Short mmCIF file of N, CA and C in Angstrom, two decimals:
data_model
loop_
_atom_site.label_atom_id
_atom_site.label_comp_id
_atom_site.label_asym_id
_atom_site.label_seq_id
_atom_site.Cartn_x
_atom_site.Cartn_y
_atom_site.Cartn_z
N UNK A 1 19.65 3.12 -0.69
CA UNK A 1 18.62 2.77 0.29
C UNK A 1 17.59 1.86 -0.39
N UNK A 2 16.98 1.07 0.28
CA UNK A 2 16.38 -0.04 -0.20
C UNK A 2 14.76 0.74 0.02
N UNK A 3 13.80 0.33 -0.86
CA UNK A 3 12.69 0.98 -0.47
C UNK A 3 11.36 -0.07 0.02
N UNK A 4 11.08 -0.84 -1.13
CA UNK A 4 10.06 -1.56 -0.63
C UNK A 4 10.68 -3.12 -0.55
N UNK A 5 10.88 -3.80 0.22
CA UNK A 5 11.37 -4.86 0.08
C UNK A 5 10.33 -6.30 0.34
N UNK A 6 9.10 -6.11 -0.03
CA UNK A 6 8.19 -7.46 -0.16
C UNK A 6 6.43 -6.83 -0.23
N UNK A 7 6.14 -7.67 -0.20
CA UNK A 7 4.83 -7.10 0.07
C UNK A 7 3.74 -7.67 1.56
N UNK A 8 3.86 -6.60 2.22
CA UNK A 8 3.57 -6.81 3.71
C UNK A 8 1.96 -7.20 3.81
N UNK A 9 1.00 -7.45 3.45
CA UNK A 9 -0.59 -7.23 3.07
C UNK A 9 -1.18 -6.88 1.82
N UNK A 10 -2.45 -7.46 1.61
CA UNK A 10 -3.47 -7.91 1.13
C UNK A 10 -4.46 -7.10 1.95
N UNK A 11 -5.34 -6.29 1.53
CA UNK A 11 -6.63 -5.83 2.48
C UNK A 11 -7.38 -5.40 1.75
N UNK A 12 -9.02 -5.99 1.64
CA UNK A 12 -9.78 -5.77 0.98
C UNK A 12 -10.76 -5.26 1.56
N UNK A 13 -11.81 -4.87 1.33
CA UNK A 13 -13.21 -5.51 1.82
C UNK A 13 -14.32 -5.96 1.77
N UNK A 14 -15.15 -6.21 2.23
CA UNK A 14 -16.18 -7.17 2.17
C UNK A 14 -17.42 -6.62 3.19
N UNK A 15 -18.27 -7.42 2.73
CA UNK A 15 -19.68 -7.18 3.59
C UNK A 15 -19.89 -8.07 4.80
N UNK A 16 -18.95 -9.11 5.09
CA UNK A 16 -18.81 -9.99 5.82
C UNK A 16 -18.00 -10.77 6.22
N UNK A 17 -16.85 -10.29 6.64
CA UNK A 17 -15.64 -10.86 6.99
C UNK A 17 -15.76 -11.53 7.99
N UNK A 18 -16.07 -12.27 8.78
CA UNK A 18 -16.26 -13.64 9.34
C UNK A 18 -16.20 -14.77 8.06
N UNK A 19 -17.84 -14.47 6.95
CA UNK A 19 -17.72 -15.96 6.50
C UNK A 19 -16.90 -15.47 5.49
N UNK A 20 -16.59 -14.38 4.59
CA UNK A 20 -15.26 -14.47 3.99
C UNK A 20 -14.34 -15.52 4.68
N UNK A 21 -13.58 -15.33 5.55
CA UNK A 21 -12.64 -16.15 6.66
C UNK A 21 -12.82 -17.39 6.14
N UNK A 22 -14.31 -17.83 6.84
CA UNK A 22 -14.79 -19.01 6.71
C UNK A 22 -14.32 -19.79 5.21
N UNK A 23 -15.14 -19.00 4.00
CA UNK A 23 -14.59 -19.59 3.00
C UNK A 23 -13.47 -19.77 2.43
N UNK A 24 -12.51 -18.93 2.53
CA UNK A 24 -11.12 -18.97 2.31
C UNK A 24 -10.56 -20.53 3.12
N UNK A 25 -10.84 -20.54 4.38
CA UNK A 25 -10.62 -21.97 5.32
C UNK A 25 -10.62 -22.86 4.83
N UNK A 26 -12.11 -23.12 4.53
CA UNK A 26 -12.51 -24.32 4.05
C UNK A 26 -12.43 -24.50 2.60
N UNK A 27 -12.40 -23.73 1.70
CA UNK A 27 -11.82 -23.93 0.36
C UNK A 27 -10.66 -23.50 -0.53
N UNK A 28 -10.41 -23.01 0.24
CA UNK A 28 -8.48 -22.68 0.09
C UNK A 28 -7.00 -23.39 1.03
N UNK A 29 -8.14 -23.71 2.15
CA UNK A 29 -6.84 -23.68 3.43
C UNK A 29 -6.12 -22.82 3.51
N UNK A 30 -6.80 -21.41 3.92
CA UNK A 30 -6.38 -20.62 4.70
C UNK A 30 -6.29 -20.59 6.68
N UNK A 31 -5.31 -20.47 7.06
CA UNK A 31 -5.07 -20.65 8.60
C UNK A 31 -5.48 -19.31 9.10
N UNK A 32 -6.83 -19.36 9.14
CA UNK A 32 -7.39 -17.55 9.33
C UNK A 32 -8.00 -17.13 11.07
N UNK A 33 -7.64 -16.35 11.49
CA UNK A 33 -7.79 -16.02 12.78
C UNK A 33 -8.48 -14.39 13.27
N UNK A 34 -8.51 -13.49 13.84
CA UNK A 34 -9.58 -12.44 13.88
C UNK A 34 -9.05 -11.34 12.42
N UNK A 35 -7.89 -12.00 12.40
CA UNK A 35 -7.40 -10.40 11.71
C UNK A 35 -7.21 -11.22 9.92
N UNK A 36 -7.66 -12.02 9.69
CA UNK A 36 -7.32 -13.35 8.37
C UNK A 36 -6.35 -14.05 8.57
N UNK A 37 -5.22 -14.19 7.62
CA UNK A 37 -4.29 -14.78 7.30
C UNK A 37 -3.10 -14.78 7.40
N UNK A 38 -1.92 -15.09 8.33
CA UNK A 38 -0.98 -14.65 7.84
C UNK A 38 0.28 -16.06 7.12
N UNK A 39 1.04 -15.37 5.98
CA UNK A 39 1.65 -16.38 4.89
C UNK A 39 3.16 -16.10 5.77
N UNK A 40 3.44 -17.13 6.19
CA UNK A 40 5.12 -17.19 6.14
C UNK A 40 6.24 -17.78 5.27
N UNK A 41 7.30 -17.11 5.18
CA UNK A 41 8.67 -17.30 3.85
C UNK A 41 9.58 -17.11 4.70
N UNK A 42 10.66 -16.93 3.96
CA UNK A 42 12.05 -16.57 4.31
C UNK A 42 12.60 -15.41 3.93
N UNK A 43 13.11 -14.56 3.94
CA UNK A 43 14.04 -13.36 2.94
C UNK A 43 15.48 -13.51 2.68
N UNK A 44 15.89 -12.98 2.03
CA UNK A 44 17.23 -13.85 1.50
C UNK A 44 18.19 -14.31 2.07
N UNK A 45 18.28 -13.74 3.65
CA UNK A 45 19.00 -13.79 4.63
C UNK A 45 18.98 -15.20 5.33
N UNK A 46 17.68 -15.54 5.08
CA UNK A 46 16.81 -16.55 5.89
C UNK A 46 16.05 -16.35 6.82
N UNK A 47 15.54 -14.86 7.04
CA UNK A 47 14.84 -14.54 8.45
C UNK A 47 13.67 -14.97 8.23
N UNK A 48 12.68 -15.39 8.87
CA UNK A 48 11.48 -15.36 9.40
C UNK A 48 10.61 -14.12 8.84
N UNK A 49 10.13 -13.93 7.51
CA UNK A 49 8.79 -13.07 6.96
C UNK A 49 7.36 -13.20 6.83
N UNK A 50 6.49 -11.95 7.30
CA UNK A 50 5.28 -12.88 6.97
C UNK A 50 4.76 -11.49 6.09
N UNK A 51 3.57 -12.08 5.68
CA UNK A 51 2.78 -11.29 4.40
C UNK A 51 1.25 -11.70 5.10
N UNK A 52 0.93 -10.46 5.38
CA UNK A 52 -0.93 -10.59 5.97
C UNK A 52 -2.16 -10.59 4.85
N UNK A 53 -2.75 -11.27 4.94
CA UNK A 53 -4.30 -11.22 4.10
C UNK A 53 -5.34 -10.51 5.25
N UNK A 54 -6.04 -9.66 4.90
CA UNK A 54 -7.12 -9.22 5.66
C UNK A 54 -8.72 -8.76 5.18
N UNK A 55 -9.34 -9.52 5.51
CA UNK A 55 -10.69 -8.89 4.99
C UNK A 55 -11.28 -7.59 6.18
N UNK A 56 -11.47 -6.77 5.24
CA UNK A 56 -12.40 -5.79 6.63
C UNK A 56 -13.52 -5.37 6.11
N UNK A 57 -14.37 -5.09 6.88
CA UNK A 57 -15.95 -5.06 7.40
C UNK A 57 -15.82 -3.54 6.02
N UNK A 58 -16.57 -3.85 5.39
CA UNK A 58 -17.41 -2.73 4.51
C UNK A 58 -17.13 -1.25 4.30
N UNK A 59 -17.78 -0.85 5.99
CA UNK A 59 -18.07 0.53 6.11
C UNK A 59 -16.53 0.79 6.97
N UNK A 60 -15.42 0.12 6.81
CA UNK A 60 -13.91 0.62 7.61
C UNK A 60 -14.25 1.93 6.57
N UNK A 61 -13.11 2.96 7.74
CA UNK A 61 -12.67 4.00 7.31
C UNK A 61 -10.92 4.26 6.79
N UNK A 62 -10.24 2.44 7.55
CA UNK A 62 -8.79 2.65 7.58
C UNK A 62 -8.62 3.06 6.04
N UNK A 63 -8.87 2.97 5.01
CA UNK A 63 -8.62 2.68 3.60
C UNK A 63 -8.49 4.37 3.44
N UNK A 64 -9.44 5.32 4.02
CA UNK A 64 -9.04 6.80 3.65
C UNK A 64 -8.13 7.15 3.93
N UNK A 65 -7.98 8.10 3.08
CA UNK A 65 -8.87 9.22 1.75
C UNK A 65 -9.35 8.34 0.64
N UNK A 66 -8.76 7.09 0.58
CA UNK A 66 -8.87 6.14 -0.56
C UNK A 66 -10.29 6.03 -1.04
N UNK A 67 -10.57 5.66 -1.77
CA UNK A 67 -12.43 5.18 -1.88
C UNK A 67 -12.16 4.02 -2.95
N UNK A 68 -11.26 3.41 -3.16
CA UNK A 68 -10.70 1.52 -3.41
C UNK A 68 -11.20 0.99 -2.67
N UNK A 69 -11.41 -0.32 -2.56
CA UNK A 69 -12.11 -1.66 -2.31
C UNK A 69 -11.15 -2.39 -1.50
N UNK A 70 -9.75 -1.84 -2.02
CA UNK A 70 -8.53 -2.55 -1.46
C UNK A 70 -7.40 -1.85 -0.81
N UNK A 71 -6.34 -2.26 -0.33
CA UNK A 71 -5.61 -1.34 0.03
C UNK A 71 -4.05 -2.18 0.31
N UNK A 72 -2.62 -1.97 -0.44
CA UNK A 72 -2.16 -2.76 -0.25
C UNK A 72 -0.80 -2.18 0.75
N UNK A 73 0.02 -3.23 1.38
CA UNK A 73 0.92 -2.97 2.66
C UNK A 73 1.79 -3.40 2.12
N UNK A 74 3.02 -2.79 1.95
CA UNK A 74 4.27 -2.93 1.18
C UNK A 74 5.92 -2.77 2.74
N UNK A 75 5.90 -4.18 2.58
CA UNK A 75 7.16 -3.72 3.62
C UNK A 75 8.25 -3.51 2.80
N UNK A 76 8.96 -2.21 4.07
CA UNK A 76 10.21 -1.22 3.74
C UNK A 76 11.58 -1.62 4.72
N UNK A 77 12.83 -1.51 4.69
CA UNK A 77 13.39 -1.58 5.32
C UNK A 77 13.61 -0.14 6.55
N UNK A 78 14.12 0.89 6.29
CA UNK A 78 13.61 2.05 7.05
C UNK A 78 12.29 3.03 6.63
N UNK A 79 11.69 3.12 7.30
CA UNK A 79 10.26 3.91 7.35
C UNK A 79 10.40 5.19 7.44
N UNK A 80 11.05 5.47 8.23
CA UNK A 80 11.12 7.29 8.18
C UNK A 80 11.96 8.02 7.48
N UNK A 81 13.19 7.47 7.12
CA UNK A 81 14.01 7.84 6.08
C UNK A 81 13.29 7.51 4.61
N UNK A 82 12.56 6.67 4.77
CA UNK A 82 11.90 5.89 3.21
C UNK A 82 10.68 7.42 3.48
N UNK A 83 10.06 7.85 4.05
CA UNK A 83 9.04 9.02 3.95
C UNK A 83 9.50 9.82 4.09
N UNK A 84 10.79 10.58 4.86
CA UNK A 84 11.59 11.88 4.35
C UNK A 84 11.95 11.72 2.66
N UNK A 85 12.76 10.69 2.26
CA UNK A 85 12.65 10.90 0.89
C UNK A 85 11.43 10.59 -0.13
N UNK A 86 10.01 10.41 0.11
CA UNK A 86 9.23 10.20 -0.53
C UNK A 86 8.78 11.75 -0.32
N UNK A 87 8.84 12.21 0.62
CA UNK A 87 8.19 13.73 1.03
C UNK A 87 8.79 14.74 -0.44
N UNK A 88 10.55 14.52 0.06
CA UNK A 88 11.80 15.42 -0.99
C UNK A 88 11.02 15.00 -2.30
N UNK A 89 10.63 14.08 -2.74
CA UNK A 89 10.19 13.74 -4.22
C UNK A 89 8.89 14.03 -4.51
N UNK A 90 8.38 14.83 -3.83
CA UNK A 90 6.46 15.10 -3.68
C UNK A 90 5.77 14.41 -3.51
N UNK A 91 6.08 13.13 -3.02
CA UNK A 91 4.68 11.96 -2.89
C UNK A 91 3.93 12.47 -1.82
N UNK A 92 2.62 12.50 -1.47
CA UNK A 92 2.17 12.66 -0.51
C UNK A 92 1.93 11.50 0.39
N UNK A 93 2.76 12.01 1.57
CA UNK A 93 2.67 11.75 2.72
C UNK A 93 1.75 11.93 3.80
N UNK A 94 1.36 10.74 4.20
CA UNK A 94 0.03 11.25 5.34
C UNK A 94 1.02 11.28 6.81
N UNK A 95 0.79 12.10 7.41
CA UNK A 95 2.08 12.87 8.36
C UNK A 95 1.62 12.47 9.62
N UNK A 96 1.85 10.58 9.86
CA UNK A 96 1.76 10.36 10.97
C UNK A 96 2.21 9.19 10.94
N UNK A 97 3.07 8.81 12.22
CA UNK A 97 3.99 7.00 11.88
C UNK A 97 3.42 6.46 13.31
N UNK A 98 2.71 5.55 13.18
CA UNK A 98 2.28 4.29 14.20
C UNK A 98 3.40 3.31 14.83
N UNK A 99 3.56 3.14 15.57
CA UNK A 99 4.20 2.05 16.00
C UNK A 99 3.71 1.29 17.10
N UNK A 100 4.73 -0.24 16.59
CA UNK A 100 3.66 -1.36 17.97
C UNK A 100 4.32 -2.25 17.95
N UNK A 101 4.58 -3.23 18.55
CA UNK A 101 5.33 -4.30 18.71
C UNK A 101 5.70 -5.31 17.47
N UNK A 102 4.96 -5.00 16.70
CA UNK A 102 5.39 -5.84 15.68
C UNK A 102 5.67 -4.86 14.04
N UNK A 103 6.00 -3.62 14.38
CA UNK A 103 6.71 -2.79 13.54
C UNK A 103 6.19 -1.19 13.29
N UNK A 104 6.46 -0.25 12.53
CA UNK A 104 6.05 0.89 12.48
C UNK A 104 5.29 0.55 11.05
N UNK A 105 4.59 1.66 10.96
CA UNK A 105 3.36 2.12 9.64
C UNK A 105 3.66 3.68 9.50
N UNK A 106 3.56 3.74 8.31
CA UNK A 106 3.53 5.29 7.38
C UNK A 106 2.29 4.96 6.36
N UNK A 107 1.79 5.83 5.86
CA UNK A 107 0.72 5.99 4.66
C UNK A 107 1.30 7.19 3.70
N UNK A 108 1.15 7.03 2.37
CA UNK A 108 1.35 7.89 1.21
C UNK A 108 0.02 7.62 0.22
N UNK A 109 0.20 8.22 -0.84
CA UNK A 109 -0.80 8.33 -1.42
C UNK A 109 -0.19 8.37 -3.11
N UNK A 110 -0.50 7.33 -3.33
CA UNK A 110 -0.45 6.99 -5.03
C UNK A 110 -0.97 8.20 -5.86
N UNK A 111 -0.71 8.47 -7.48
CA UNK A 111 -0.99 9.74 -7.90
C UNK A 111 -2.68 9.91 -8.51
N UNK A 112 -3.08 8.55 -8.03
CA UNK A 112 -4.59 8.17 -8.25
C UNK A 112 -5.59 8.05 -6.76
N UNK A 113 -4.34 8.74 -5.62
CA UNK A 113 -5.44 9.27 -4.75
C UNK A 113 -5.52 7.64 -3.74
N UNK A 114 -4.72 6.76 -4.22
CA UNK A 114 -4.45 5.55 -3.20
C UNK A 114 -4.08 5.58 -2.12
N UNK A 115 -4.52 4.89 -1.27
CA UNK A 115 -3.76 5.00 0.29
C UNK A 115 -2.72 3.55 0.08
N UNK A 116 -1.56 3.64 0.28
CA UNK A 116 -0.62 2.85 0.53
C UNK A 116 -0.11 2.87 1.71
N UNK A 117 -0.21 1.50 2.45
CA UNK A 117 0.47 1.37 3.58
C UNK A 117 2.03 0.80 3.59
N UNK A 118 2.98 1.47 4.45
CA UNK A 118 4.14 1.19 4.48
C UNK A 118 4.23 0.51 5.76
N UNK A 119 5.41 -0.62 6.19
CA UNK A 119 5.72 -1.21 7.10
C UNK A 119 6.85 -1.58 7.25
N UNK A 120 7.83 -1.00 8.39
CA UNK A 120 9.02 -1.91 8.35
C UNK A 120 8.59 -2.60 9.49
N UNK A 121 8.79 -3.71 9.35
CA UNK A 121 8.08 -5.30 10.08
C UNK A 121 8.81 -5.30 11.03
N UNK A 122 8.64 -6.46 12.37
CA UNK A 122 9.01 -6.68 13.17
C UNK A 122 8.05 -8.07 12.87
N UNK A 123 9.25 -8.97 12.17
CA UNK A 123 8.48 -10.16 12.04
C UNK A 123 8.12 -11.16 13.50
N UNK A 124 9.38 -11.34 14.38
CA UNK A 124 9.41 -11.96 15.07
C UNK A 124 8.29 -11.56 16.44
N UNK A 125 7.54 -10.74 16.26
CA UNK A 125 6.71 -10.45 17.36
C UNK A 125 5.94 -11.48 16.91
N UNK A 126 5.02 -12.09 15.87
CA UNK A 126 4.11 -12.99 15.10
C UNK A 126 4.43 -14.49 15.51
N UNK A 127 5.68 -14.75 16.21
CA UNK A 127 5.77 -16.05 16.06
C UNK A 127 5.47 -16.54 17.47
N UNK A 128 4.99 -17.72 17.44
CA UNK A 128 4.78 -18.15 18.73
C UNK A 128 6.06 -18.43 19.87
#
């Protein structure tokens, strides 16, 4: 079974994610929109991948239990089989899976108390 196969996000935060945005734009050329950035590639297949940048507002709570600055999104090929066997191996698992049109989410927790987000993508919802 394949586990993490790219890295789905970037999420930091900041005291001001608007002109964060802003500066990334104008001195990086970043193509940034409410939610930041998103980077598109290929995967070996040739499909259509993307990788998100996100700044969020300060006082977010998404980052808990974490108390990091950052928080990173690792896409998986299956999600719930990838957290039944992270469960069997003791990782902690935060025991709830999201889903939405553009893929499911799981959270675990690094042995330093990290929140890691999992994603098996649904790239093609992203494209115009």
């Amino acid at each position: 079974m394949k586990r993490v196969t790219g890295i789905g996000g970037i999420f930091f935060k900041t005291t001001d994610p608007k002109k964060t945005k802003q500066w990334y734009r104008d001195h990086l050329g970043f193509n940034t929109d409410d939610y930041g950035s998103t980077f598109w590639w290929k995967d070996q297949e040739g499909n259509d991948c993307s990788t998100q940048w996100s700044p969020f507002k300060e006082d977010t709570d998404y980052f808990t239990p974490s108390k990091k600055e950052f928080m990173m999104n690792f896409r998986v090929e299956n999600l719930i089989k990838l957290l039944e066997t992270l469960k069997k191996e003791g990782v902690t698992v935060i025991d709830k899976i999201e889903e939405y049109e553009y893929g499911k989410f799981g959270w675990i927790l690094d042995p330093e108390g990290n929140k890691i987000e999992l994603w098996e993508p649904v790239d093609k919802a992203f494209l115009p």
